[in-house]
PDB file of C-alpha atoms and ligand atoms in Angstrom:
ATOM      1  CA  SER P  29     -50.370 200.897 -48.341  1.00  0.00           C
ATOM      2  CA  ARG P  30     -52.222 198.084 -48.338  1.00  0.00           C
ATOM      3  CA  PRO P  31     -50.280 195.517 -46.814  1.00  0.00           C
ATOM      4  CA  LEU P  32     -51.521 191.839 -47.265  1.00  0.00           C
ATOM      5  CA  LYS P  33     -49.848 188.913 -45.578  1.00  0.00           C
ATOM      6  CA  ILE P  34     -48.765 186.173 -49.185  1.00  0.00           C
ATOM      7  CA  ALA P  35     -48.003 182.547 -49.626  1.00  0.00           C
ATOM      8  CA  ALA P  36     -47.007 180.031 -52.015  1.00  0.00           C
ATOM      9  CA  ALA P  37     -48.147 176.767 -50.550  1.00  0.00           C
ATOM     10  CA  GLN P  38     -45.578 174.751 -52.590  1.00  0.00           C
ATOM     11  CA  LEU P  39     -46.677 170.687 -52.806  1.00  0.00           C
ATOM     12  CA  GLY P  40     -44.140 167.735 -53.846  1.00  0.00           C
ATOM     13  CA  PRO P  41     -44.528 165.128 -55.626  1.00  0.00           C
ATOM     14  CA  ILE P  42     -48.493 163.379 -55.508  1.00  0.00           C
ATOM     15  CA  ALA P  43     -48.329 159.990 -55.817  1.00  0.00           C
ATOM     16  CA  ARG P  44     -50.767 157.959 -58.716  1.00  0.00           C
ATOM     17  CA  GLU P  45     -52.147 156.116 -55.712  1.00  0.00           C
ATOM     18  CA  GLU P  46     -51.700 159.288 -53.270  1.00  0.00           C
ATOM     19  CA  THR P  47     -56.331 160.281 -52.569  1.00  0.00           C
ATOM     20  CA  ARG P  48     -57.389 163.324 -52.192  1.00  0.00           C
ATOM     21  CA  THR P  49     -58.429 162.640 -48.761  1.00  0.00           C
ATOM     22  CA  GLU P  50     -54.248 162.782 -48.268  1.00  0.00           C
ATOM     23  CA  VAL P  51     -52.983 165.304 -50.387  1.00  0.00           C
ATOM     24  CA  VAL P  52     -56.024 167.847 -48.695  1.00  0.00           C
ATOM     25  CA  ALA P  53     -54.228 166.537 -45.010  1.00  0.00           C
ATOM     26  CA  ARG P  54     -51.022 167.783 -46.550  1.00  0.00           C
ATOM     27  CA  CYS P  55     -52.283 171.447 -47.886  1.00  0.00           C
ATOM     28  CA  LEU P  56     -54.139 171.711 -44.845  1.00  0.00           C
ATOM     29  CA  LYS P  57     -51.248 171.078 -42.610  1.00  0.00           C
ATOM     30  CA  LEU P  58     -49.493 174.238 -44.826  1.00  0.00           C
ATOM     31  CA  MET P  59     -52.337 176.350 -43.855  1.00  0.00           C
ATOM     32  CA  GLU P  60     -52.194 175.787 -40.545  1.00  0.00           C
ATOM     33  CA  GLU P  61     -48.408 176.706 -40.592  1.00  0.00           C
ATOM     34  CA  ALA P  62     -49.433 179.688 -42.403  1.00  0.00           C
ATOM     35  CA  HIS P  63     -51.811 180.993 -40.058  1.00  0.00           C
ATOM     36  CA  ALA P  64     -48.970 181.069 -36.995  1.00  0.00           C
ATOM     37  CA  LEU P  65     -47.700 183.546 -39.619  1.00  0.00           C
ATOM     38  CA  GLY P  66     -50.541 185.216 -39.804  1.00  0.00           C
ATOM     39  CA  VAL P  67     -51.288 184.657 -43.787  1.00  0.00           C
ATOM     40  CA  GLU P  68     -54.494 185.960 -45.471  1.00  0.00           C
ATOM     41  CA  LEU P  69     -54.139 184.153 -48.667  1.00  0.00           C
ATOM     42  CA  ILE P  70     -52.165 181.039 -49.300  1.00  0.00           C
ATOM     43  CA  ALA P  71     -51.528 179.497 -52.960  1.00  0.00           C
ATOM     44  CA  PHE P  72     -51.149 175.550 -53.816  1.00  0.00           C
ATOM     45  CA  PRO P  73     -50.653 174.603 -57.119  1.00  0.00           C
ATOM     46  CA  GLU P  74     -51.970 173.367 -60.313  1.00  0.00           C
ATOM     47  CA  LEU P  75     -53.840 170.131 -60.164  1.00  0.00           C
ATOM     48  CA  ALA P  76     -52.836 170.496 -56.542  1.00  0.00           C
ATOM     49  CA  LEU P  77     -55.675 167.428 -55.484  1.00  0.00           C
ATOM     50  CA  THR P  78     -53.720 164.582 -57.727  1.00  0.00           C
ATOM     51  CA  THR P  79     -50.738 163.625 -59.423  1.00  0.00           C
ATOM     52  CA  PHE P  80     -50.040 165.437 -62.822  1.00  0.00           C
ATOM     53  CA  PHE P  81     -52.587 163.136 -65.058  1.00  0.00           C
ATOM     54  CA  PRO P  82     -51.488 163.982 -68.464  1.00  0.00           C
ATOM     55  CA  ARG P  83     -48.281 162.650 -68.613  1.00  0.00           C
ATOM     56  CA  TRP P  84     -49.443 159.433 -68.824  1.00  0.00           C
ATOM     57  CA  TYR P  85     -51.611 158.185 -71.522  1.00  0.00           C
ATOM     58  CA  PHE P  86     -55.210 156.719 -71.314  1.00  0.00           C
ATOM     59  CA  GLU P  87     -57.960 155.975 -73.323  1.00  0.00           C
ATOM     60  CA  ASP P  88     -61.196 155.073 -71.134  1.00  0.00           C
ATOM     61  CA  GLN P  89     -62.780 158.411 -70.125  1.00  0.00           C
ATOM     62  CA  ALA P  90     -63.725 156.629 -67.123  1.00  0.00           C
ATOM     63  CA  ASP P  91     -60.170 156.048 -65.900  1.00  0.00           C
ATOM     64  CA  ILE P  92     -59.280 159.720 -66.886  1.00  0.00           C
ATOM     65  CA  ASP P  93     -62.977 160.863 -65.279  1.00  0.00           C
ATOM     66  CA  SER P  94     -61.176 159.869 -61.949  1.00  0.00           C
ATOM     67  CA  PHE P  95     -58.514 162.697 -61.776  1.00  0.00           C
ATOM     68  CA  PHE P  96     -61.514 165.072 -62.222  1.00  0.00           C
ATOM     69  CA  GLU P  97     -64.098 166.805 -59.729  1.00  0.00           C
ATOM     70  CA  THR P  98     -67.503 166.950 -60.206  1.00  0.00           C
ATOM     71  CA  GLU P  99     -68.343 169.256 -57.703  1.00  0.00           C
ATOM     72  CA  MET P 100     -66.077 172.148 -55.675  1.00  0.00           C
ATOM     73  CA  PRO P 101     -65.911 171.907 -52.585  1.00  0.00           C
ATOM     74  CA  SER P 102     -66.742 167.876 -52.647  1.00  0.00           C
ATOM     75  CA  ALA P 103     -66.682 165.753 -49.125  1.00  0.00           C
ATOM     76  CA  GLU P 104     -62.947 165.121 -49.623  1.00  0.00           C
ATOM     77  CA  THR P 105     -61.985 169.178 -50.008  1.00  0.00           C
ATOM     78  CA  GLN P 106     -64.692 170.836 -48.021  1.00  0.00           C
ATOM     79  CA  SER P 107     -62.349 170.485 -45.275  1.00  0.00           C
ATOM     80  CA  LEU P 108     -59.672 173.355 -47.328  1.00  0.00           C
ATOM     81  CA  PHE P 109     -63.054 176.055 -46.847  1.00  0.00           C
ATOM     82  CA  ASP P 110     -63.342 174.746 -43.571  1.00  0.00           C
ATOM     83  CA  ALA P 111     -59.842 175.764 -42.796  1.00  0.00           C
ATOM     84  CA  ALA P 112     -60.398 179.025 -44.832  1.00  0.00           C
ATOM     85  CA  LYS P 113     -63.377 180.154 -42.756  1.00  0.00           C
ATOM     86  CA  LYS P 114     -61.574 179.240 -38.745  1.00  0.00           C
ATOM     87  CA  TYR P 115     -58.153 180.717 -40.081  1.00  0.00           C
ATOM     88  CA  GLN P 116     -59.375 183.846 -41.936  1.00  0.00           C
ATOM     89  CA  MET P 117     -57.139 182.591 -44.910  1.00  0.00           C
ATOM     90  CA  GLY P 118     -58.224 182.389 -48.585  1.00  0.00           C
ATOM     91  CA  PHE P 119     -57.206 179.849 -51.550  1.00  0.00           C
ATOM     92  CA  TYR P 120     -56.540 179.863 -54.936  1.00  0.00           C
ATOM     93  CA  LEU P 121     -56.758 175.900 -55.500  1.00  0.00           C
ATOM     94  CA  GLY P 122     -56.152 174.314 -59.104  1.00  0.00           C
ATOM     95  CA  TYR P 123     -57.941 171.372 -59.634  1.00  0.00           C
ATOM     96  CA  ALA P 124     -59.576 169.680 -62.563  1.00  0.00           C
ATOM     97  CA  GLU P 125     -63.189 170.501 -63.322  1.00  0.00           C
ATOM     98  CA  LEU P 126     -65.622 168.034 -64.984  1.00  0.00           C
ATOM     99  CA  VAL P 127     -69.182 170.531 -65.913  1.00  0.00           C
ATOM    100  CA  LYS P 128     -72.150 168.406 -67.328  1.00  0.00           C
ATOM    101  CA  GLU P 129     -73.882 170.831 -69.057  1.00  0.00           C
ATOM    102  CA  GLY P 130     -77.007 169.450 -70.052  1.00  0.00           C
ATOM    103  CA  ASP P 131     -75.528 165.764 -72.242  1.00  0.00           C
ATOM    104  CA  THR P 132     -72.606 167.283 -72.801  1.00  0.00           C
ATOM    105  CA  THR P 133     -69.616 166.765 -70.556  1.00  0.00           C
ATOM    106  CA  ARG P 134     -67.221 169.331 -70.177  1.00  0.00           C
ATOM    107  CA  HIS P 135     -63.465 169.161 -69.140  1.00  0.00           C
ATOM    108  CA  PHE P 136     -60.686 172.235 -68.196  1.00  0.00           C
ATOM    109  CA  ASN P 137     -57.571 172.848 -66.158  1.00  0.00           C
ATOM    110  CA  THR P 138     -59.160 175.258 -63.225  1.00  0.00           C
ATOM    111  CA  THR P 139     -58.449 177.618 -60.564  1.00  0.00           C
ATOM    112  CA  ILE P 140     -60.049 179.128 -57.586  1.00  0.00           C
ATOM    113  CA  ILE P 141     -60.194 182.022 -55.583  1.00  0.00           C
ATOM    114  CA  VAL P 142     -62.177 181.312 -52.287  1.00  0.00           C
ATOM    115  CA  ASP P 143     -62.093 184.030 -49.824  1.00  0.00           C
ATOM    116  CA  LYS P 144     -62.140 184.602 -45.928  1.00  0.00           C
ATOM    117  CA  THR P 145     -65.529 183.684 -45.567  1.00  0.00           C
ATOM    118  CA  GLY P 146     -65.133 180.484 -47.667  1.00  0.00           C
ATOM    119  CA  GLU P 147     -66.718 182.208 -50.032  1.00  0.00           C
ATOM    120  CA  ILE P 148     -65.505 180.912 -53.612  1.00  0.00           C
ATOM    121  CA  VAL P 149     -65.333 184.570 -55.425  1.00  0.00           C
ATOM    122  CA  GLY P 150     -63.862 184.087 -58.726  1.00  0.00           C
ATOM    123  CA  LYS P 151     -62.895 181.333 -61.301  1.00  0.00           C
ATOM    124  CA  TYR P 152     -60.498 180.362 -63.919  1.00  0.00           C
ATOM    125  CA  ARG P 153     -60.210 178.099 -66.856  1.00  0.00           C
ATOM    126  CA  LYS P 154     -56.567 177.475 -68.264  1.00  0.00           C
ATOM    127  CA  VAL P 155     -56.669 178.983 -71.595  1.00  0.00           C
ATOM    128  CA  HIS P 156     -53.327 178.094 -72.890  1.00  0.00           C
ATOM    129  CA  LEU P 157     -53.410 174.273 -72.819  1.00  0.00           C
ATOM    130  CA  PRO P 158     -49.050 172.896 -73.867  1.00  0.00           C
ATOM    131  CA  GLY P 159     -48.364 169.608 -75.273  1.00  0.00           C
ATOM    132  CA  HIS P 160     -50.283 166.860 -77.716  1.00  0.00           C
ATOM    133  CA  SER P 161     -53.740 165.273 -77.916  1.00  0.00           C
ATOM    134  CA  GLU P 162     -52.345 161.495 -78.915  1.00  0.00           C
ATOM    135  CA  TYR P 163     -50.710 159.340 -78.053  1.00  0.00           C
ATOM    136  CA  GLU P 164     -46.192 160.024 -79.141  1.00  0.00           C
ATOM    137  CA  ASP P 165     -44.259 156.893 -78.080  1.00  0.00           C
ATOM    138  CA  TRP P 166     -41.089 158.668 -78.491  1.00  0.00           C
ATOM    139  CA  ARG P 167     -41.888 160.785 -75.467  1.00  0.00           C
ATOM    140  CA  PRO P 168     -40.144 159.213 -72.314  1.00  0.00           C
ATOM    141  CA  PHE P 169     -43.744 160.844 -70.923  1.00  0.00           C
ATOM    142  CA  GLN P 170     -46.728 162.403 -72.486  1.00  0.00           C
ATOM    143  CA  HIS P 171     -48.146 165.681 -72.401  1.00  0.00           C
ATOM    144  CA  LEU P 172     -51.644 165.245 -72.860  1.00  0.00           C
ATOM    145  CA  GLU P 173     -53.547 168.095 -71.467  1.00  0.00           C
ATOM    146  CA  ARG P 174     -54.617 169.067 -75.161  1.00  0.00           C
ATOM    147  CA  ARG P 175     -56.220 165.591 -74.856  1.00  0.00           C
ATOM    148  CA  TYR P 176     -57.853 165.966 -71.495  1.00  0.00           C
ATOM    149  CA  PHE P 177     -58.742 169.780 -71.162  1.00  0.00           C
ATOM    150  CA  GLU P 178     -60.511 172.144 -73.400  1.00  0.00           C
ATOM    151  CA  SER P 179     -59.393 175.665 -73.533  1.00  0.00           C
ATOM    152  CA  GLY P 180     -60.813 178.012 -71.432  1.00  0.00           C
ATOM    153  CA  ASP P 181     -63.775 179.888 -71.816  1.00  0.00           C
ATOM    154  CA  LEU P 182     -63.826 182.370 -68.929  1.00  0.00           C
ATOM    155  CA  GLY P 183     -60.949 184.508 -69.999  1.00  0.00           C
ATOM    156  CA  PHE P 184     -58.662 186.859 -68.055  1.00  0.00           C
ATOM    157  CA  GLN P 185     -60.757 188.026 -65.304  1.00  0.00           C
ATOM    158  CA  THR P 186     -60.077 189.809 -62.640  1.00  0.00           C
ATOM    159  CA  PHE P 187     -61.573 189.697 -58.452  1.00  0.00           C
ATOM    160  CA  ASP P 188     -62.054 191.783 -56.043  1.00  0.00           C
ATOM    161  CA  ALA P 189     -60.783 190.267 -52.920  1.00  0.00           C
ATOM    162  CA  PHE P 190     -58.261 190.891 -49.834  1.00  0.00           C
ATOM    163  CA  GLY P 191     -58.748 194.235 -50.220  1.00  0.00           C
ATOM    164  CA  GLY P 192     -57.374 194.293 -53.662  1.00  0.00           C
ATOM    165  CA  LYS P 193     -57.898 193.636 -57.378  1.00  0.00           C
ATOM    166  CA  MET P 194     -56.581 189.512 -57.592  1.00  0.00           C
ATOM    167  CA  GLY P 195     -56.107 187.382 -60.685  1.00  0.00           C
ATOM    168  CA  MET P 196     -55.261 184.025 -61.696  1.00  0.00           C
ATOM    169  CA  CYS P 197     -53.202 182.094 -64.927  1.00  0.00           C
ATOM    170  CA  ILE P 198     -52.129 178.864 -65.160  1.00  0.00           C
ATOM    171  CA  CYS P 199     -48.679 177.132 -65.229  1.00  0.00           C
ATOM    172  CA  ASN P 200     -48.043 177.537 -69.605  1.00  0.00           C
ATOM    173  CA  ASP P 201     -50.202 180.889 -69.571  1.00  0.00           C
ATOM    174  CA  ARG P 202     -47.036 182.542 -67.679  1.00  0.00           C
ATOM    175  CA  ARG P 203     -45.026 181.367 -70.610  1.00  0.00           C
ATOM    176  CA  TRP P 204     -47.365 183.989 -72.815  1.00  0.00           C
ATOM    177  CA  PRO P 205     -47.090 187.396 -72.587  1.00  0.00           C
ATOM    178  CA  GLU P 206     -50.578 187.947 -73.588  1.00  0.00           C
ATOM    179  CA  THR P 207     -51.901 186.811 -70.189  1.00  0.00           C
ATOM    180  CA  TYR P 208     -50.144 189.515 -67.807  1.00  0.00           C
ATOM    181  CA  ARG P 209     -51.250 192.499 -70.643  1.00  0.00           C
ATOM    182  CA  VAL P 210     -54.669 191.781 -70.115  1.00  0.00           C
ATOM    183  CA  LEU P 211     -55.148 190.759 -66.756  1.00  0.00           C
ATOM    184  CA  GLY P 212     -52.610 194.150 -66.183  1.00  0.00           C
ATOM    185  CA  LEU P 213     -55.342 196.521 -68.694  1.00  0.00           C
ATOM    186  CA  ARG P 214     -58.070 194.350 -66.257  1.00  0.00           C
ATOM    187  CA  ASP P 215     -55.908 196.364 -63.422  1.00  0.00           C
ATOM    188  CA  ALA P 216     -54.394 192.567 -61.794  1.00  0.00           C
ATOM    189  CA  GLU P 217     -52.423 193.490 -58.457  1.00  0.00           C
ATOM    190  CA  LEU P 218     -51.624 190.184 -57.570  1.00  0.00           C
ATOM    191  CA  VAL P 219     -51.675 187.415 -60.153  1.00  0.00           C
ATOM    192  CA  MET P 220     -51.461 183.763 -58.111  1.00  0.00           C
ATOM    193  CA  ILE P 221     -50.374 181.117 -60.800  1.00  0.00           C
ATOM    194  CA  GLY P 222     -49.596 177.143 -59.946  1.00  0.00           C
ATOM    195  CA  TYR P 223     -47.566 175.104 -62.520  1.00  0.00           C
ATOM    196  CA  ASN P 224     -46.657 171.629 -63.087  1.00  0.00           C
ATOM    197  CA  THR P 225     -43.192 171.718 -65.203  1.00  0.00           C
ATOM    198  CA  PRO P 226     -41.016 168.678 -66.206  1.00  0.00           C
ATOM    199  CA  VAL P 227     -37.405 169.347 -66.098  1.00  0.00           C
ATOM    200  CA  HIS P 228     -37.084 167.533 -69.797  1.00  0.00           C
ATOM    201  CA  TYR P 229     -38.801 168.895 -72.638  1.00  0.00           C
ATOM    202  CA  PRO P 230     -38.788 166.627 -74.910  1.00  0.00           C
ATOM    203  CA  GLN P 231     -38.792 168.642 -78.092  1.00  0.00           C
ATOM    204  CA  ALA P 232     -35.681 170.995 -77.204  1.00  0.00           C
ATOM    205  CA  PRO P 233     -33.659 168.931 -74.495  1.00  0.00           C
ATOM    206  CA  GLU P 234     -31.058 171.095 -74.800  1.00  0.00           C
ATOM    207  CA  HIS P 235     -33.794 173.531 -73.262  1.00  0.00           C
ATOM    208  CA  ASP P 236     -33.860 171.440 -70.560  1.00  0.00           C
ATOM    209  CA  HIS P 237     -31.050 173.044 -68.126  1.00  0.00           C
ATOM    210  CA  LEU P 238     -33.129 176.356 -68.638  1.00  0.00           C
ATOM    211  CA  GLN P 239     -36.296 175.599 -67.031  1.00  0.00           C
ATOM    212  CA  ASP P 240     -35.505 177.158 -63.913  1.00  0.00           C
ATOM    213  CA  PHE P 241     -34.207 180.619 -65.799  1.00  0.00           C
ATOM    214  CA  HIS P 242     -36.840 180.944 -68.074  1.00  0.00           C
ATOM    215  CA  ASN P 243     -39.947 180.005 -64.926  1.00  0.00           C
ATOM    216  CA  GLU P 244     -38.527 183.400 -62.646  1.00  0.00           C
ATOM    217  CA  LEU P 245     -37.403 185.219 -66.682  1.00  0.00           C
ATOM    218  CA  VAL P 246     -41.535 184.836 -67.646  1.00  0.00           C
ATOM    219  CA  MET P 247     -43.052 185.721 -63.926  1.00  0.00           C
ATOM    220  CA  GLN P 248     -40.602 188.358 -62.978  1.00  0.00           C
ATOM    221  CA  ALA P 249     -41.020 190.386 -66.705  1.00  0.00           C
ATOM    222  CA  GLY P 250     -44.704 189.898 -66.104  1.00  0.00           C
ATOM    223  CA  ALA P 251     -45.011 191.404 -62.621  1.00  0.00           C
ATOM    224  CA  TYR P 252     -42.639 194.055 -63.884  1.00  0.00           C
ATOM    225  CA  GLN P 253     -43.935 195.620 -67.382  1.00  0.00           C
ATOM    226  CA  ASN P 254     -47.545 195.580 -65.482  1.00  0.00           C
ATOM    227  CA  GLY P 255     -46.878 196.619 -61.853  1.00  0.00           C
ATOM    228  CA  MET P 256     -48.181 193.280 -60.156  1.00  0.00           C
ATOM    229  CA  TRP P 257     -46.832 191.236 -57.723  1.00  0.00           C
ATOM    230  CA  ILE P 258     -46.816 187.666 -58.777  1.00  0.00           C
ATOM    231  CA  VAL P 259     -47.079 183.740 -57.396  1.00  0.00           C
ATOM    232  CA  GLY P 260     -45.562 181.110 -58.700  1.00  0.00           C
ATOM    233  CA  VAL P 261     -46.081 178.307 -56.479  1.00  0.00           C
ATOM    234  CA  ALA P 262     -45.066 174.775 -57.895  1.00  0.00           C
ATOM    235  CA  LYS P 263     -45.385 171.090 -57.313  1.00  0.00           C
ATOM    236  CA  ALA P 264     -42.087 170.166 -57.600  1.00  0.00           C
ATOM    237  CA  GLY P 265     -39.987 166.966 -57.233  1.00  0.00           C
ATOM    238  CA  LYS P 266     -39.729 163.428 -58.965  1.00  0.00           C
ATOM    239  CA  GLU P 267     -43.436 162.549 -59.514  1.00  0.00           C
ATOM    240  CA  GLU P 268     -43.834 159.443 -60.570  1.00  0.00           C
ATOM    241  CA  GLY P 269     -40.196 159.202 -62.197  1.00  0.00           C
ATOM    242  CA  CYS P 270     -40.746 162.574 -63.697  1.00  0.00           C
ATOM    243  CA  ASP P 271     -38.444 165.291 -62.578  1.00  0.00           C
ATOM    244  CA  LEU P 272     -40.640 168.790 -61.573  1.00  0.00           C
ATOM    245  CA  ILE P 273     -38.718 171.774 -61.076  1.00  0.00           C
ATOM    246  CA  GLY P 274     -39.758 173.408 -57.018  1.00  0.00           C
ATOM    247  CA  GLY P 275     -38.913 177.372 -57.459  1.00  0.00           C
ATOM    248  CA  SER P 276     -41.285 178.510 -55.754  1.00  0.00           C
ATOM    249  CA  CYS P 277     -41.341 182.276 -55.756  1.00  0.00           C
ATOM    250  CA  ILE P 278     -43.686 185.526 -54.802  1.00  0.00           C
ATOM    251  CA  ILE P 279     -42.298 188.757 -57.024  1.00  0.00           C
ATOM    252  CA  ASP P 280     -42.883 192.513 -57.099  1.00  0.00           C
ATOM    253  CA  PRO P 281     -44.458 194.659 -59.167  1.00  0.00           C
ATOM    254  CA  THR P 282     -40.835 195.702 -59.765  1.00  0.00           C
ATOM    255  CA  GLY P 283     -39.543 192.440 -60.429  1.00  0.00           C
ATOM    256  CA  GLN P 284     -37.560 191.045 -58.101  1.00  0.00           C
ATOM    257  CA  ILE P 285     -38.484 187.972 -55.804  1.00  0.00           C
ATOM    258  CA  VAL P 286     -38.422 188.798 -52.531  1.00  0.00           C
ATOM    259  CA  ALA P 287     -38.697 185.145 -51.293  1.00  0.00           C
ATOM    260  CA  GLN P 288     -38.647 181.656 -52.894  1.00  0.00           C
ATOM    261  CA  ALA P 289     -38.906 178.103 -52.068  1.00  0.00           C
ATOM    262  CA  LYS P 290     -35.505 175.728 -51.803  1.00  0.00           C
ATOM    263  CA  THR P 291     -36.919 172.580 -51.355  1.00  0.00           C
ATOM    264  CA  LEU P 292     -38.357 169.888 -54.130  1.00  0.00           C
ATOM    265  CA  GLU P 293     -41.369 169.017 -51.525  1.00  0.00           C
ATOM    266  CA  ASP P 294     -44.136 170.626 -49.186  1.00  0.00           C
ATOM    267  CA  GLU P 295     -43.080 174.300 -48.316  1.00  0.00           C
ATOM    268  CA  LEU P 296     -44.505 177.751 -47.197  1.00  0.00           C
ATOM    269  CA  VAL P 297     -43.183 180.564 -48.749  1.00  0.00           C
ATOM    270  CA  PHE P 298     -43.959 183.766 -47.420  1.00  0.00           C
ATOM    271  CA  PHE P 299     -44.038 187.531 -47.591  1.00  0.00           C
ATOM    272  CA  GLU P 300     -46.113 190.681 -46.590  1.00  0.00           C
ATOM    273  CA  ALA P 301     -46.436 192.145 -49.589  1.00  0.00           C
ATOM    274  CA  ASP P 302     -48.018 196.047 -50.182  1.00  0.00           C
ATOM    275  CA  LEU P 303     -50.712 196.328 -52.904  1.00  0.00           C
ATOM    276  CA  ASP P 304     -49.738 199.779 -53.451  1.00  0.00           C
ATOM    277  CA  ARG P 305     -46.678 199.249 -54.740  1.00  0.00           C
ATOM    278  CA  CYS P 306     -48.020 198.602 -57.773  1.00  0.00           C
ATOM    279  CA  ASP P 307     -48.349 202.170 -58.105  1.00  0.00           C
ATOM    280  CA  GLU P 308     -44.504 202.545 -58.287  1.00  0.00           C
ATOM    281  CA  ILE P 309     -44.383 201.462 -61.733  1.00  0.00           C
ATOM    282  CA  ARG P 310     -47.942 201.627 -62.850  1.00  0.00           C
ATOM    283  CA  LYS P 311     -48.173 205.410 -62.528  1.00  0.00           C
ATOM    284  CA  ASN P 312     -44.153 205.948 -63.845  1.00  0.00           C
ATOM    285  CA  VAL P 313     -42.495 203.519 -66.158  1.00  0.00           C
ATOM    286  CA  PHE P 314     -46.020 201.699 -67.247  1.00  0.00           C
ATOM    287  CA  ASN P 315     -48.446 204.195 -66.958  1.00  0.00           C
ATOM    288  CA  PHE P 316     -50.495 202.681 -69.992  1.00  0.00           C
ATOM    289  CA  GLN P 317     -53.134 205.182 -69.441  1.00  0.00           C
ATOM    290  CA  ARG P 318     -50.007 207.504 -70.668  1.00  0.00           C
ATOM    291  CA  TYR P 319     -47.557 205.288 -72.690  1.00  0.00           C
ATOM    292  CA  ARG P 320     -49.206 203.134 -74.444  1.00  0.00           C
ATOM    293  CA  GLU P 321     -49.258 203.058 -78.469  1.00  0.00           C
ATOM    294  CA  PRO P 322     -52.062 200.245 -78.831  1.00  0.00           C
ATOM    295  CA  GLU P 323     -52.843 201.920 -82.147  1.00  0.00           C
ATOM    296  CA  ASN P 324     -49.625 200.262 -83.204  1.00  0.00           C
ATOM    297  CA  TYR P 325     -50.538 196.560 -81.361  1.00  0.00           C
ATOM    298  CA  THR P 326     -53.047 194.794 -83.771  1.00  0.00           C
ATOM    299  CA  PRO P 327     -51.240 191.829 -85.061  1.00  0.00           C
ATOM    300  CA  ILE P 328     -51.347 190.874 -81.255  1.00  0.00           C
ATOM    301  CA  THR P 329     -54.976 189.790 -81.390  1.00  0.00           C
ATOM    302  CA  GLU P 330     -55.025 188.290 -85.090  1.00  0.00           C
ATOM    303  CA  PRO P 331     -55.124 184.991 -84.517  1.00  0.00           C
TER     304      PRO P 331
HETATM  305  N1  ING J 416     -46.439 172.763 -67.765  1.00  0.00           N
HETATM  306  C1  ING J 416     -45.294 172.976 -68.740  1.00  0.00           C
HETATM  307  C2  ING J 416     -44.984 174.711 -68.435  1.00  0.00           C
HETATM  308  O1  ING J 416     -45.951 175.360 -69.460  1.00  0.00           O
HETATM  309  C3  ING J 416     -43.851 173.132 -70.556  1.00  0.00           C
HETATM  310  C4  ING J 416     -44.618 172.385 -70.026  1.00  0.00           C
HETATM  311  C5  ING J 416     -42.886 172.420 -69.451  1.00  0.00           C
HETATM  312  C6  ING J 416     -43.480 174.039 -71.849  1.00  0.00           C
HETATM  313  C7  ING J 416     -41.133 173.135 -70.154  1.00  0.00           C
HETATM  314  C8  ING J 416     -42.473 174.362 -72.144  1.00  0.00           C
HETATM  315  C9  ING J 416     -41.774 173.744 -71.357  1.00  0.00           C
HETATM  316  O2  ING J 416     -44.533 174.790 -67.676  1.00  0.00           O
HETATM  317  C10 ING J 416     -47.865 173.264 -68.058  1.00  0.00           C
HETATM  318  N2  ING J 416     -48.746 172.891 -66.964  1.00  0.00           N
HETATM  319  O3  ING J 416     -48.543 174.242 -68.802  1.00  0.00           O
END
């Protein structure tokens, strides 16, 4: 067996005026609580350092860029890296990444994996960007990820860390089966997924009551169909008037939810995983080598 003590660090609402320092203090509190449990890897939500700003329309790029990080670690986030080293606890963290390449500036919805020594060992940039790119006045709130971010250019990769193969994706990515299959084909054993998911889906309000069901459905299916552990981590609660689902959870390779958040606030969800349990699935029902028939799947990669 390859035991790994993991935790989802669900965050409650982050107010627009809340500073990064105040948010980091909340994250450090969860890391301290996790340390008492012997946690080795803790996962924070998508865009964990600020309020979910794509709910608003901005025209001034400076206003938009105020929500982005130009360096990681930065002065405000260094203490997370220090805590990783002090507690021997790695972390997954979501943030808005601003990249200067010569005279062009790029914007990504990004997550990193930091190991127990405080080193960044993996980076991912969100591929599936939901929502829209222009102001739509019929919506009670906007969802302008397609205005503020570029689609990720790093693909779905796995990273050797914590005694296994780690994977990442972000929020809407978790709804797309291709995400899990690519990570599974790259031997991911544990995939971390931060999310900000409004209860209200303006285009189909008749589905609002299904948000928690769909959240669990897609991650449980992904875990089972690819024989991987999944850690889903919400930014939850009523954030600037917008209700976000919670339901942060840890899912085992059979697709069972083994631990789940009970509140919509800052809450630690803990479990001791055994990475070897992926074999129960990957050596049997989803033995890709033996049972996959890729010559029948070509439409999946056709644009
Ligand atoms: N948020 C949502 C998500 O994919 C959404 C957008 C909500 C899509 C509900 C479909 C239904 O969970 C982000 N940030 O992707």
